[in-house]
């Protein structure tokens, strides 16, 4: 709310949206939006200067425990397969869709990424220092 008061004060002093935006370090569109909201509140068209946050009702993700277990099963089987025969995220997605699971590719990708971060070892390089005159 302090920012809105400061925007109003600077606009009364300078009379320019652009100067207010430069001084505050914000977009001219933001300055215009807040000044229009202030004017609407003074005219009685709006109740609040700062709009309240919207509560969005998100639908439940198709990622149930059963689907997660299937994805993890495919990934664990991948560990036993040769490198060229392993399933990637897109292939796992296609298998799940073929079996009738309604799920998006990005959801499968996200779950595969989480699994890999927790279960795949990363290569670690240890820097070695040799005394001068010795070769590695």
mmCIF file of N, CA and C in Angstrom:
data_model
loop_
_atom_site.group_PDB
_atom_site.id
_atom_site.type_symbol
_atom_site.label_atom_id
_atom_site.label_comp_id
_atom_site.label_asym_id
_atom_site.label_seq_id
_atom_site.Cartn_x
_atom_site.Cartn_y
_atom_site.Cartn_z
ATOM 1 N N UNK A 1 0.821 -1.183 0.000
ATOM 2 C CA UNK A 1 0.000 0.000 0.000
ATOM 3 C C UNK A 1 0.868 1.250 0.000
ATOM 4 N N UNK A 2 2.072 1.159 0.602
ATOM 5 C CA UNK A 2 2.969 2.311 0.616
ATOM 6 C C UNK A 2 3.381 2.682 -0.801
ATOM 7 N N UNK A 3 3.570 1.654 -1.652
ATOM 8 C CA UNK A 3 3.960 1.915 -3.033
ATOM 9 C C UNK A 3 2.869 2.669 -3.775
ATOM 10 N N UNK A 4 1.618 2.328 -3.519
ATOM 11 C CA UNK A 4 0.509 3.005 -4.192
ATOM 12 C C UNK A 4 0.462 4.464 -3.762
ATOM 13 N N UNK A 5 0.665 4.710 -2.460
ATOM 14 C CA UNK A 5 0.687 6.095 -1.980
ATOM 15 C C UNK A 5 1.853 6.862 -2.592
ATOM 16 N N UNK A 6 2.986 6.194 -2.706
ATOM 17 C CA UNK A 6 4.170 6.842 -3.305
ATOM 18 C C UNK A 6 3.919 7.139 -4.779
ATOM 19 N N UNK A 7 3.274 6.218 -5.505
ATOM 20 C CA UNK A 7 2.957 6.446 -6.919
ATOM 21 C C UNK A 7 2.047 7.653 -7.051
ATOM 22 N N UNK A 8 1.025 7.727 -6.202
ATOM 23 C CA UNK A 8 0.095 8.860 -6.257
ATOM 24 C C UNK A 8 0.823 10.173 -5.965
ATOM 25 N N UNK A 9 1.681 10.165 -4.949
ATOM 26 C CA UNK A 9 2.417 11.371 -4.570
ATOM 27 C C UNK A 9 3.343 11.821 -5.698
ATOM 28 N N UNK A 10 4.093 10.876 -6.281
ATOM 29 C CA UNK A 10 5.010 11.232 -7.369
ATOM 30 C C UNK A 10 4.258 11.732 -8.592
ATOM 31 N N UNK A 11 3.098 11.158 -8.866
ATOM 32 C CA UNK A 11 2.316 11.605 -10.024
ATOM 33 C C UNK A 11 1.808 13.024 -9.808
ATOM 34 N N UNK A 12 1.416 13.353 -8.583
ATOM 35 C CA UNK A 12 0.963 14.715 -8.296
ATOM 36 C C UNK A 12 2.111 15.711 -8.418
ATOM 37 N N UNK A 13 3.329 15.273 -8.060
ATOM 38 C CA UNK A 13 4.489 16.158 -8.161
ATOM 39 C C UNK A 13 4.953 16.323 -9.604
ATOM 40 N N UNK A 14 5.063 15.204 -10.337
ATOM 41 C CA UNK A 14 5.647 15.252 -11.678
ATOM 42 C C UNK A 14 4.602 15.405 -12.769
ATOM 43 N N UNK A 15 3.442 14.801 -12.599
ATOM 44 C CA UNK A 15 2.399 14.878 -13.618
ATOM 45 C C UNK A 15 2.645 13.970 -14.810
ATOM 46 N N UNK A 16 3.575 13.012 -14.691
ATOM 47 C CA UNK A 16 3.913 12.154 -15.819
ATOM 48 C C UNK A 16 4.020 10.701 -15.362
ATOM 49 N N UNK A 17 3.348 9.826 -16.113
ATOM 50 C CA UNK A 17 3.450 8.397 -15.823
ATOM 51 C C UNK A 17 4.879 7.913 -16.015
ATOM 52 N N UNK A 18 5.519 8.403 -17.078
ATOM 53 C CA UNK A 18 6.865 7.950 -17.413
ATOM 54 C C UNK A 18 7.871 8.302 -16.317
ATOM 55 N N UNK A 19 7.791 9.528 -15.794
ATOM 56 C CA UNK A 19 8.726 9.930 -14.741
ATOM 57 C C UNK A 19 8.497 9.121 -13.465
ATOM 58 N N UNK A 20 7.234 8.865 -13.148
ATOM 59 C CA UNK A 20 6.933 8.057 -11.965
ATOM 60 C C UNK A 20 7.517 6.656 -12.136
ATOM 61 N N UNK A 21 7.350 6.089 -13.331
ATOM 62 C CA UNK A 21 7.872 4.746 -13.597
ATOM 63 C C UNK A 21 9.390 4.727 -13.492
ATOM 64 N N UNK A 22 10.055 5.764 -14.010
ATOM 65 C CA UNK A 22 11.517 5.827 -13.933
ATOM 66 C C UNK A 22 11.989 5.954 -12.489
ATOM 67 N N UNK A 23 11.327 6.802 -11.721
ATOM 68 C CA UNK A 23 11.733 7.012 -10.330
ATOM 69 C C UNK A 23 11.514 5.745 -9.500
ATOM 70 N N UNK A 24 10.370 5.105 -9.694
ATOM 71 C CA UNK A 24 10.031 3.910 -8.907
ATOM 72 C C UNK A 24 10.720 2.653 -9.430
ATOM 73 N N UNK A 25 11.139 2.681 -10.700
ATOM 74 C CA UNK A 25 11.775 1.507 -11.292
ATOM 75 C C UNK A 25 10.769 0.426 -11.643
ATOM 76 N N UNK A 26 9.556 0.842 -12.030
ATOM 77 C CA UNK A 26 8.512 -0.103 -12.413
ATOM 78 C C UNK A 26 8.001 0.255 -13.800
ATOM 79 N N UNK A 27 7.148 -0.568 -14.339
ATOM 80 C CA UNK A 27 6.615 -0.370 -15.680
ATOM 81 C C UNK A 27 5.605 0.772 -15.701
ATOM 82 N N UNK A 28 5.540 1.469 -16.841
ATOM 83 C CA UNK A 28 4.526 2.518 -17.005
ATOM 84 C C UNK A 28 3.127 1.929 -16.935
ATOM 85 N N UNK A 29 2.976 0.706 -17.419
ATOM 86 C CA UNK A 29 1.664 0.058 -17.360
ATOM 87 C C UNK A 29 1.212 -0.141 -15.915
ATOM 88 N N UNK A 30 2.148 -0.451 -15.034
ATOM 89 C CA UNK A 30 1.816 -0.628 -13.624
ATOM 90 C C UNK A 30 1.390 0.694 -13.009
ATOM 91 N N UNK A 31 2.112 1.756 -13.332
ATOM 92 C CA UNK A 31 1.757 3.084 -12.828
ATOM 93 C C UNK A 31 0.358 3.450 -13.299
ATOM 94 N N UNK A 32 0.088 3.249 -14.586
ATOM 95 C CA UNK A 32 -1.228 3.564 -15.148
ATOM 96 C C UNK A 32 -2.313 2.748 -14.466
ATOM 97 N N UNK A 33 -2.052 1.476 -14.251
ATOM 98 C CA UNK A 33 -3.045 0.596 -13.632
ATOM 99 C C UNK A 33 -3.407 1.086 -12.237
ATOM 100 N N UNK A 34 -2.401 1.400 -11.422
ATOM 101 C CA UNK A 34 -2.684 1.826 -10.056
ATOM 102 C C UNK A 34 -3.356 3.187 -10.017
ATOM 103 N N UNK A 35 -2.938 4.109 -10.857
ATOM 104 C CA UNK A 35 -3.580 5.424 -10.861
ATOM 105 C C UNK A 35 -5.024 5.331 -11.336
ATOM 106 N N UNK A 36 -5.301 4.465 -12.304
ATOM 107 C CA UNK A 36 -6.687 4.262 -12.741
ATOM 108 C C UNK A 36 -7.517 3.621 -11.632
ATOM 109 N N UNK A 37 -6.925 2.680 -10.888
ATOM 110 C CA UNK A 37 -7.649 2.053 -9.779
ATOM 111 C C UNK A 37 -7.949 3.065 -8.674
ATOM 112 N N UNK A 38 -6.997 3.964 -8.407
ATOM 113 C CA UNK A 38 -7.229 5.009 -7.404
ATOM 114 C C UNK A 38 -8.391 5.890 -7.839
ATOM 115 N N UNK A 39 -8.395 6.266 -9.107
ATOM 116 C CA UNK A 39 -9.470 7.109 -9.637
ATOM 117 C C UNK A 39 -10.817 6.385 -9.576
ATOM 118 N N UNK A 40 -10.832 5.094 -9.898
ATOM 119 C CA UNK A 40 -12.072 4.319 -9.827
ATOM 120 C C UNK A 40 -12.597 4.243 -8.395
ATOM 121 N N UNK A 41 -11.688 4.101 -7.434
ATOM 122 C CA UNK A 41 -12.110 4.049 -6.030
ATOM 123 C C UNK A 41 -12.699 5.386 -5.588
ATOM 124 N N UNK A 42 -12.107 6.471 -6.049
ATOM 125 C CA UNK A 42 -12.623 7.790 -5.688
ATOM 126 C C UNK A 42 -13.986 8.047 -6.319
ATOM 127 N N UNK A 43 -14.218 7.504 -7.514
ATOM 128 C CA UNK A 43 -15.507 7.667 -8.190
ATOM 129 C C UNK A 43 -16.548 6.676 -7.689
ATOM 130 N N UNK A 44 -16.129 5.683 -6.915
ATOM 131 C CA UNK A 44 -17.057 4.691 -6.385
ATOM 132 C C UNK A 44 -17.250 3.491 -7.284
ATOM 133 N N UNK A 45 -16.453 3.365 -8.347
ATOM 134 C CA UNK A 45 -16.590 2.235 -9.267
ATOM 135 C C UNK A 45 -15.892 0.975 -8.762
ATOM 136 N N UNK A 46 -14.900 1.138 -7.907
ATOM 137 C CA UNK A 46 -14.159 -0.010 -7.376
ATOM 138 C C UNK A 46 -14.128 0.090 -5.859
ATOM 139 N N UNK A 47 -14.042 -1.063 -5.202
ATOM 140 C CA UNK A 47 -14.052 -1.079 -3.743
ATOM 141 C C UNK A 47 -12.656 -0.963 -3.149
ATOM 142 N N UNK A 48 -11.665 -1.545 -3.811
ATOM 143 C CA UNK A 48 -10.307 -1.553 -3.279
ATOM 144 C C UNK A 48 -9.327 -1.094 -4.341
ATOM 145 N N UNK A 49 -8.249 -0.478 -3.891
ATOM 146 C CA UNK A 49 -7.210 -0.061 -4.837
ATOM 147 C C UNK A 49 -6.425 -1.279 -5.293
ATOM 148 N N UNK A 50 -6.000 -2.079 -4.334
ATOM 149 C CA UNK A 50 -5.269 -3.300 -4.665
ATOM 150 C C UNK A 50 -6.267 -4.430 -4.829
ATOM 151 N N UNK A 51 -6.295 -5.078 -5.985
ATOM 152 C CA UNK A 51 -7.251 -6.168 -6.174
ATOM 153 C C UNK A 51 -6.911 -7.345 -5.265
ATOM 154 N N UNK A 52 -7.942 -8.028 -4.816
ATOM 155 C CA UNK A 52 -7.716 -9.196 -3.964
ATOM 156 C C UNK A 52 -7.199 -10.343 -4.822
ATOM 157 N N UNK A 53 -6.512 -11.253 -4.192
ATOM 158 C CA UNK A 53 -5.974 -12.391 -4.936
ATOM 159 C C UNK A 53 -7.107 -13.319 -5.323
ATOM 160 N N UNK A 54 -6.972 -13.894 -6.489
ATOM 161 C CA UNK A 54 -7.989 -14.820 -6.968
ATOM 162 C C UNK A 54 -7.686 -16.213 -6.441
ATOM 163 N N UNK A 55 -8.718 -16.885 -6.002
ATOM 164 C CA UNK A 55 -8.572 -18.272 -5.569
ATOM 165 C C UNK A 55 -8.965 -19.168 -6.725
ATOM 166 N N UNK A 56 -7.986 -19.795 -7.313
ATOM 167 C CA UNK A 56 -8.243 -20.669 -8.445
ATOM 168 C C UNK A 56 -8.465 -22.090 -7.950
ATOM 169 N N UNK A 57 -9.484 -22.710 -8.447
ATOM 170 C CA UNK A 57 -9.749 -24.097 -8.116
ATOM 171 C C UNK A 57 -9.051 -24.972 -9.149
ATOM 172 N N UNK A 58 -7.938 -25.528 -8.767
ATOM 173 C CA UNK A 58 -7.189 -26.382 -9.684
ATOM 174 C C UNK A 58 -7.784 -27.774 -9.668
ATOM 175 N N UNK A 59 -7.861 -28.330 -10.842
ATOM 176 C CA UNK A 59 -8.335 -29.701 -10.919
ATOM 177 C C UNK A 59 -7.230 -30.635 -10.437
ATOM 178 N N UNK A 60 -7.634 -31.767 -9.908
ATOM 179 C CA UNK A 60 -6.659 -32.711 -9.385
ATOM 180 C C UNK A 60 -5.833 -33.286 -10.528
ATOM 181 N N UNK A 61 -4.577 -33.403 -10.275
ATOM 182 C CA UNK A 61 -3.662 -33.944 -11.269
ATOM 183 C C UNK A 61 -3.972 -35.417 -11.526
ATOM 184 N N UNK A 62 -3.667 -35.856 -12.720
ATOM 185 C CA UNK A 62 -3.891 -37.256 -13.081
ATOM 186 C C UNK A 62 -2.813 -38.158 -12.494
ATOM 187 N N UNK A 63 -1.915 -37.570 -11.751
ATOM 188 C CA UNK A 63 -0.793 -38.323 -11.201
ATOM 189 C C UNK A 63 -1.199 -38.942 -9.862
ATOM 190 N N UNK A 64 -1.763 -40.116 -9.917
ATOM 191 C CA UNK A 64 -2.151 -40.830 -8.697
ATOM 192 C C UNK A 64 -0.984 -41.726 -8.265
ATOM 193 N N UNK A 65 -1.135 -42.322 -7.105
ATOM 194 C CA UNK A 65 -0.080 -43.210 -6.597
ATOM 195 C C UNK A 65 0.129 -44.407 -7.515
ATOM 196 N N UNK A 66 -0.951 -44.886 -8.105
ATOM 197 C CA UNK A 66 -0.863 -46.026 -9.021
ATOM 198 C C UNK A 66 -0.017 -45.672 -10.247
ATOM 199 N N UNK A 67 -0.246 -44.488 -10.798
ATOM 200 C CA UNK A 67 0.506 -44.055 -11.983
ATOM 201 C C UNK A 67 1.970 -43.828 -11.622
ATOM 202 N N UNK A 68 2.215 -43.221 -10.462
ATOM 203 C CA UNK A 68 3.593 -42.997 -10.013
ATOM 204 C C UNK A 68 4.322 -44.328 -9.859
ATOM 205 N N UNK A 69 3.642 -45.317 -9.301
ATOM 206 C CA UNK A 69 4.264 -46.641 -9.140
ATOM 207 C C UNK A 69 4.583 -47.276 -10.486
ATOM 208 N N UNK A 70 3.696 -47.104 -11.469
ATOM 209 C CA UNK A 70 3.969 -47.642 -12.807
ATOM 210 C C UNK A 70 5.199 -46.976 -13.415
ATOM 211 N N UNK A 71 5.268 -45.647 -13.303
ATOM 212 C CA UNK A 71 6.414 -44.915 -13.864
ATOM 213 C C UNK A 71 7.701 -45.370 -13.185
ATOM 214 N N UNK A 72 7.677 -45.494 -11.861
ATOM 215 C CA UNK A 72 8.874 -45.926 -11.130
ATOM 216 C C UNK A 72 9.267 -47.351 -11.504
ATOM 217 N N UNK A 73 8.270 -48.199 -11.757
ATOM 218 C CA UNK A 73 8.563 -49.573 -12.176
ATOM 219 C C UNK A 73 9.295 -49.577 -13.509
ATOM 220 N N UNK A 74 8.804 -48.784 -14.466
ATOM 221 C CA UNK A 74 9.482 -48.701 -15.766
ATOM 222 C C UNK A 74 10.906 -48.173 -15.604
ATOM 223 N N UNK A 75 11.093 -47.192 -14.749
ATOM 224 C CA UNK A 75 12.425 -46.611 -14.566
ATOM 225 C C UNK A 75 13.371 -47.587 -13.867
ATOM 226 N N UNK A 76 12.859 -48.366 -12.933
ATOM 227 C CA UNK A 76 13.700 -49.359 -12.263
ATOM 228 C C UNK A 76 14.073 -50.494 -13.209
ATOM 229 N N UNK A 77 13.142 -50.864 -14.097
ATOM 230 C CA UNK A 77 13.467 -51.869 -15.111
ATOM 231 C C UNK A 77 14.524 -51.334 -16.073
ATOM 232 N N UNK A 78 14.499 -50.034 -16.318
ATOM 233 C CA UNK A 78 15.487 -49.414 -17.202
ATOM 234 C C UNK A 78 16.905 -49.604 -16.685
ATOM 235 N N UNK A 79 17.067 -49.614 -15.366
ATOM 236 C CA UNK A 79 18.402 -49.753 -14.790
ATOM 237 C C UNK A 79 19.038 -51.085 -15.181
ATOM 238 N N UNK A 80 18.208 -52.108 -15.399
ATOM 239 C CA UNK A 80 18.716 -53.441 -15.714
ATOM 240 C C UNK A 80 18.957 -53.628 -17.204
ATOM 241 N N UNK A 81 18.392 -52.767 -18.029
ATOM 242 C CA UNK A 81 18.499 -52.911 -19.483
ATOM 243 C C UNK A 81 19.793 -52.285 -20.003
ATOM 244 N N UNK A 82 20.228 -52.738 -21.185
ATOM 245 C CA UNK A 82 21.348 -52.047 -21.835
ATOM 246 C C UNK A 82 20.954 -50.606 -22.160
ATOM 247 N N UNK A 83 21.931 -49.757 -22.284
ATOM 248 C CA UNK A 83 21.665 -48.325 -22.429
ATOM 249 C C UNK A 83 20.777 -47.992 -23.623
ATOM 250 N N UNK A 84 20.974 -48.654 -24.747
ATOM 251 C CA UNK A 84 20.201 -48.337 -25.948
ATOM 252 C C UNK A 84 18.780 -48.882 -25.904
ATOM 253 N N UNK A 85 18.488 -49.772 -24.980
ATOM 254 C CA UNK A 85 17.146 -50.349 -24.895
ATOM 255 C C UNK A 85 16.307 -49.725 -23.785
ATOM 256 N N UNK A 86 16.830 -48.696 -23.129
ATOM 257 C CA UNK A 86 16.096 -48.069 -22.036
ATOM 258 C C UNK A 86 14.976 -47.187 -22.569
ATOM 259 N N UNK A 87 13.919 -47.094 -21.795
ATOM 260 C CA UNK A 87 12.778 -46.261 -22.163
ATOM 261 C C UNK A 87 13.035 -44.828 -21.712
ATOM 262 N N UNK A 88 12.720 -43.882 -22.588
ATOM 263 C CA UNK A 88 12.794 -42.488 -22.177
ATOM 264 C C UNK A 88 11.408 -42.031 -21.724
ATOM 265 N N UNK A 89 11.300 -40.787 -21.285
ATOM 266 C CA UNK A 89 10.042 -40.286 -20.726
ATOM 267 C C UNK A 89 8.922 -40.326 -21.758
ATOM 268 N N UNK A 90 9.229 -40.022 -23.011
ATOM 269 C CA UNK A 90 8.190 -40.020 -24.041
ATOM 270 C C UNK A 90 7.668 -41.431 -24.286
ATOM 271 N N UNK A 91 8.545 -42.401 -24.289
ATOM 272 C CA UNK A 91 8.113 -43.785 -24.494
ATOM 273 C C UNK A 91 7.261 -44.270 -23.317
ATOM 274 N N UNK A 92 7.630 -43.884 -22.103
ATOM 275 C CA UNK A 92 6.820 -44.240 -20.935
ATOM 276 C C UNK A 92 5.449 -43.586 -21.042
ATOM 277 N N UNK A 93 5.418 -42.330 -21.478
ATOM 278 C CA UNK A 93 4.150 -41.625 -21.677
ATOM 279 C C UNK A 93 3.274 -42.361 -22.685
ATOM 280 N N UNK A 94 3.864 -42.789 -23.802
ATOM 281 C CA UNK A 94 3.091 -43.495 -24.827
ATOM 282 C C UNK A 94 2.541 -44.822 -24.298
ATOM 283 N N UNK A 95 3.337 -45.540 -23.515
ATOM 284 C CA UNK A 95 2.875 -46.802 -22.932
ATOM 285 C C UNK A 95 1.693 -46.547 -21.995
ATOM 286 N N UNK A 96 1.814 -45.520 -21.154
ATOM 287 C CA UNK A 96 0.726 -45.209 -20.224
ATOM 288 C C UNK A 96 -0.546 -44.819 -20.967
ATOM 289 N N UNK A 97 -0.399 -44.026 -22.021
ATOM 290 C CA UNK A 97 -1.578 -43.618 -22.799
ATOM 291 C C UNK A 97 -2.199 -44.817 -23.513
ATOM 292 N N UNK A 98 -1.365 -45.708 -24.020
ATOM 293 C CA UNK A 98 -1.859 -46.900 -24.707
ATOM 294 C C UNK A 98 -2.655 -47.788 -23.747
ATOM 295 N N UNK A 99 -2.224 -47.820 -22.486
ATOM 296 C CA UNK A 99 -2.918 -48.632 -21.482
ATOM 297 C C UNK A 99 -4.150 -47.932 -20.911
ATOM 298 N N UNK A 100 -4.457 -46.724 -21.394
ATOM 299 C CA UNK A 100 -5.691 -46.052 -20.994
ATOM 300 C C UNK A 100 -5.555 -45.032 -19.887
ATOM 301 N N UNK A 101 -4.350 -44.671 -19.504
ATOM 302 C CA UNK A 101 -4.163 -43.672 -18.461
ATOM 303 C C UNK A 101 -4.246 -42.281 -19.078
ATOM 304 N N UNK A 102 -5.112 -41.434 -18.528
ATOM 305 C CA UNK A 102 -5.223 -40.053 -19.001
ATOM 306 C C UNK A 102 -4.196 -39.218 -18.249
ATOM 307 N N UNK A 103 -3.093 -38.921 -18.904
ATOM 308 C CA UNK A 103 -2.012 -38.173 -18.272
ATOM 309 C C UNK A 103 -1.297 -37.387 -19.349
ATOM 310 N N UNK A 104 -0.721 -36.260 -18.964
ATOM 311 C CA UNK A 104 -0.012 -35.442 -19.948
ATOM 312 C C UNK A 104 1.466 -35.808 -19.968
ATOM 313 N N UNK A 105 2.100 -35.462 -21.076
ATOM 314 C CA UNK A 105 3.522 -35.762 -21.236
ATOM 315 C C UNK A 105 4.355 -34.986 -20.220
ATOM 316 N N UNK A 106 3.979 -33.728 -19.959
ATOM 317 C CA UNK A 106 4.764 -32.918 -19.024
ATOM 318 C C UNK A 106 4.705 -33.489 -17.607
ATOM 319 N N UNK A 107 3.594 -34.095 -17.239
ATOM 320 C CA UNK A 107 3.486 -34.720 -15.920
ATOM 321 C C UNK A 107 4.422 -35.921 -15.818
ATOM 322 N N UNK A 108 4.479 -36.715 -16.868
ATOM 323 C CA UNK A 108 5.388 -37.870 -16.882
ATOM 324 C C UNK A 108 6.834 -37.384 -16.834
ATOM 325 N N UNK A 109 7.135 -36.349 -17.616
ATOM 326 C CA UNK A 109 8.491 -35.799 -17.634
ATOM 327 C C UNK A 109 8.910 -35.321 -16.250
ATOM 328 N N UNK A 110 8.014 -34.629 -15.573
ATOM 329 C CA UNK A 110 8.307 -34.104 -14.246
ATOM 330 C C UNK A 110 8.591 -35.239 -13.263
ATOM 331 N N UNK A 111 7.794 -36.295 -13.323
ATOM 332 C CA UNK A 111 7.982 -37.424 -12.408
ATOM 333 C C UNK A 111 9.281 -38.172 -12.719
ATOM 334 N N UNK A 112 9.616 -38.322 -14.001
ATOM 335 C CA UNK A 112 10.872 -38.978 -14.390
ATOM 336 C C UNK A 112 12.056 -38.154 -13.889
ATOM 337 N N UNK A 113 11.971 -36.825 -14.023
ATOM 338 C CA UNK A 113 13.051 -35.955 -13.564
ATOM 339 C C UNK A 113 13.245 -36.086 -12.056
ATOM 340 N N UNK A 114 12.155 -36.111 -11.286
ATOM 341 C CA UNK A 114 12.257 -36.273 -9.830
ATOM 342 C C UNK A 114 12.917 -37.602 -9.478
ATOM 343 N N UNK A 115 12.494 -38.656 -10.159
ATOM 344 C CA UNK A 115 13.038 -39.976 -9.868
ATOM 345 C C UNK A 115 14.532 -40.013 -10.164
ATOM 346 N N UNK A 116 14.928 -39.433 -11.297
ATOM 347 C CA UNK A 116 16.346 -39.460 -11.671
ATOM 348 C C UNK A 116 17.193 -38.663 -10.691
ATOM 349 N N UNK A 117 16.672 -37.547 -10.190
ATOM 350 C CA UNK A 117 17.438 -36.752 -9.233
ATOM 351 C C UNK A 117 17.692 -37.520 -7.944
ATOM 352 N N UNK A 118 16.764 -38.371 -7.568
ATOM 353 C CA UNK A 118 16.909 -39.108 -6.315
ATOM 354 C C UNK A 118 17.622 -40.444 -6.462
ATOM 355 N N UNK A 119 17.589 -41.053 -7.649
ATOM 356 C CA UNK A 119 18.044 -42.439 -7.773
ATOM 357 C C UNK A 119 19.226 -42.667 -8.700
ATOM 358 N N UNK A 120 19.648 -41.693 -9.449
ATOM 359 C CA UNK A 120 20.744 -41.905 -10.394
ATOM 360 C C UNK A 120 22.003 -41.259 -9.827
ATOM 361 N N UNK A 121 23.085 -42.015 -9.872
ATOM 362 C CA UNK A 121 24.356 -41.493 -9.390
ATOM 363 C C UNK A 121 24.951 -40.546 -10.419
ATOM 364 N N UNK A 122 25.578 -39.508 -9.929
ATOM 365 C CA UNK A 122 26.227 -38.559 -10.819
ATOM 366 C C UNK A 122 27.731 -38.801 -10.785
ATOM 367 N N UNK A 123 28.397 -38.526 -11.903
ATOM 368 C CA UNK A 123 29.842 -38.672 -11.962
ATOM 369 C C UNK A 123 30.484 -37.580 -11.113
ATOM 370 N N UNK A 124 31.462 -37.981 -10.339
ATOM 371 C CA UNK A 124 32.163 -37.031 -9.495
ATOM 372 C C UNK A 124 33.632 -37.054 -9.886
ATOM 373 N N UNK A 125 34.181 -35.893 -10.120
ATOM 374 C CA UNK A 125 35.600 -35.774 -10.454
ATOM 375 C C UNK A 125 36.321 -35.171 -9.262
ATOM 376 N N UNK A 126 37.416 -35.793 -8.876
ATOM 377 C CA UNK A 126 38.207 -35.301 -7.758
ATOM 378 C C UNK A 126 39.493 -34.727 -8.327
ATOM 379 N N UNK A 127 39.693 -33.460 -8.087
ATOM 380 C CA UNK A 127 40.909 -32.813 -8.568
ATOM 381 C C UNK A 127 42.116 -33.321 -7.802
ATOM 382 N N UNK A 128 43.201 -33.570 -8.519
ATOM 383 C CA UNK A 128 44.400 -34.089 -7.874
ATOM 384 C C UNK A 128 45.534 -33.102 -8.073
ATOM 385 N N UNK A 129 46.285 -32.892 -7.024
ATOM 386 C CA UNK A 129 47.440 -32.004 -7.089
ATOM 387 C C UNK A 129 48.704 -32.849 -6.990
ATOM 388 N N UNK A 130 49.611 -32.624 -7.925
ATOM 389 C CA UNK A 130 50.875 -33.344 -7.930
ATOM 390 C C UNK A 130 51.989 -32.366 -7.600
ATOM 391 N N UNK A 131 52.992 -32.891 -6.954
ATOM 392 C CA UNK A 131 54.157 -32.055 -6.679
ATOM 393 C C UNK A 131 54.869 -31.778 -7.989
ATOM 394 N N UNK A 132 55.484 -30.636 -8.073
ATOM 395 C CA UNK A 132 56.161 -30.285 -9.316
ATOM 396 C C UNK A 132 57.289 -31.276 -9.581
ATOM 397 N N UNK A 133 57.410 -31.677 -10.828
ATOM 398 C CA UNK A 133 58.426 -32.635 -11.222
ATOM 399 C C UNK A 133 57.878 -34.040 -11.391
ATOM 400 N N UNK A 134 56.672 -34.312 -10.921
ATOM 401 C CA UNK A 134 56.052 -35.625 -11.074
ATOM 402 C C UNK A 134 54.960 -35.545 -12.127
ATOM 403 N N UNK A 135 54.828 -36.627 -12.873
ATOM 404 C CA UNK A 135 53.782 -36.674 -13.895
ATOM 405 C C UNK A 135 52.646 -37.556 -13.413
ATOM 406 N N UNK A 136 51.502 -37.270 -13.906
ATOM 407 C CA UNK A 136 50.327 -38.048 -13.513
ATOM 408 C C UNK A 136 50.300 -39.364 -14.240
#
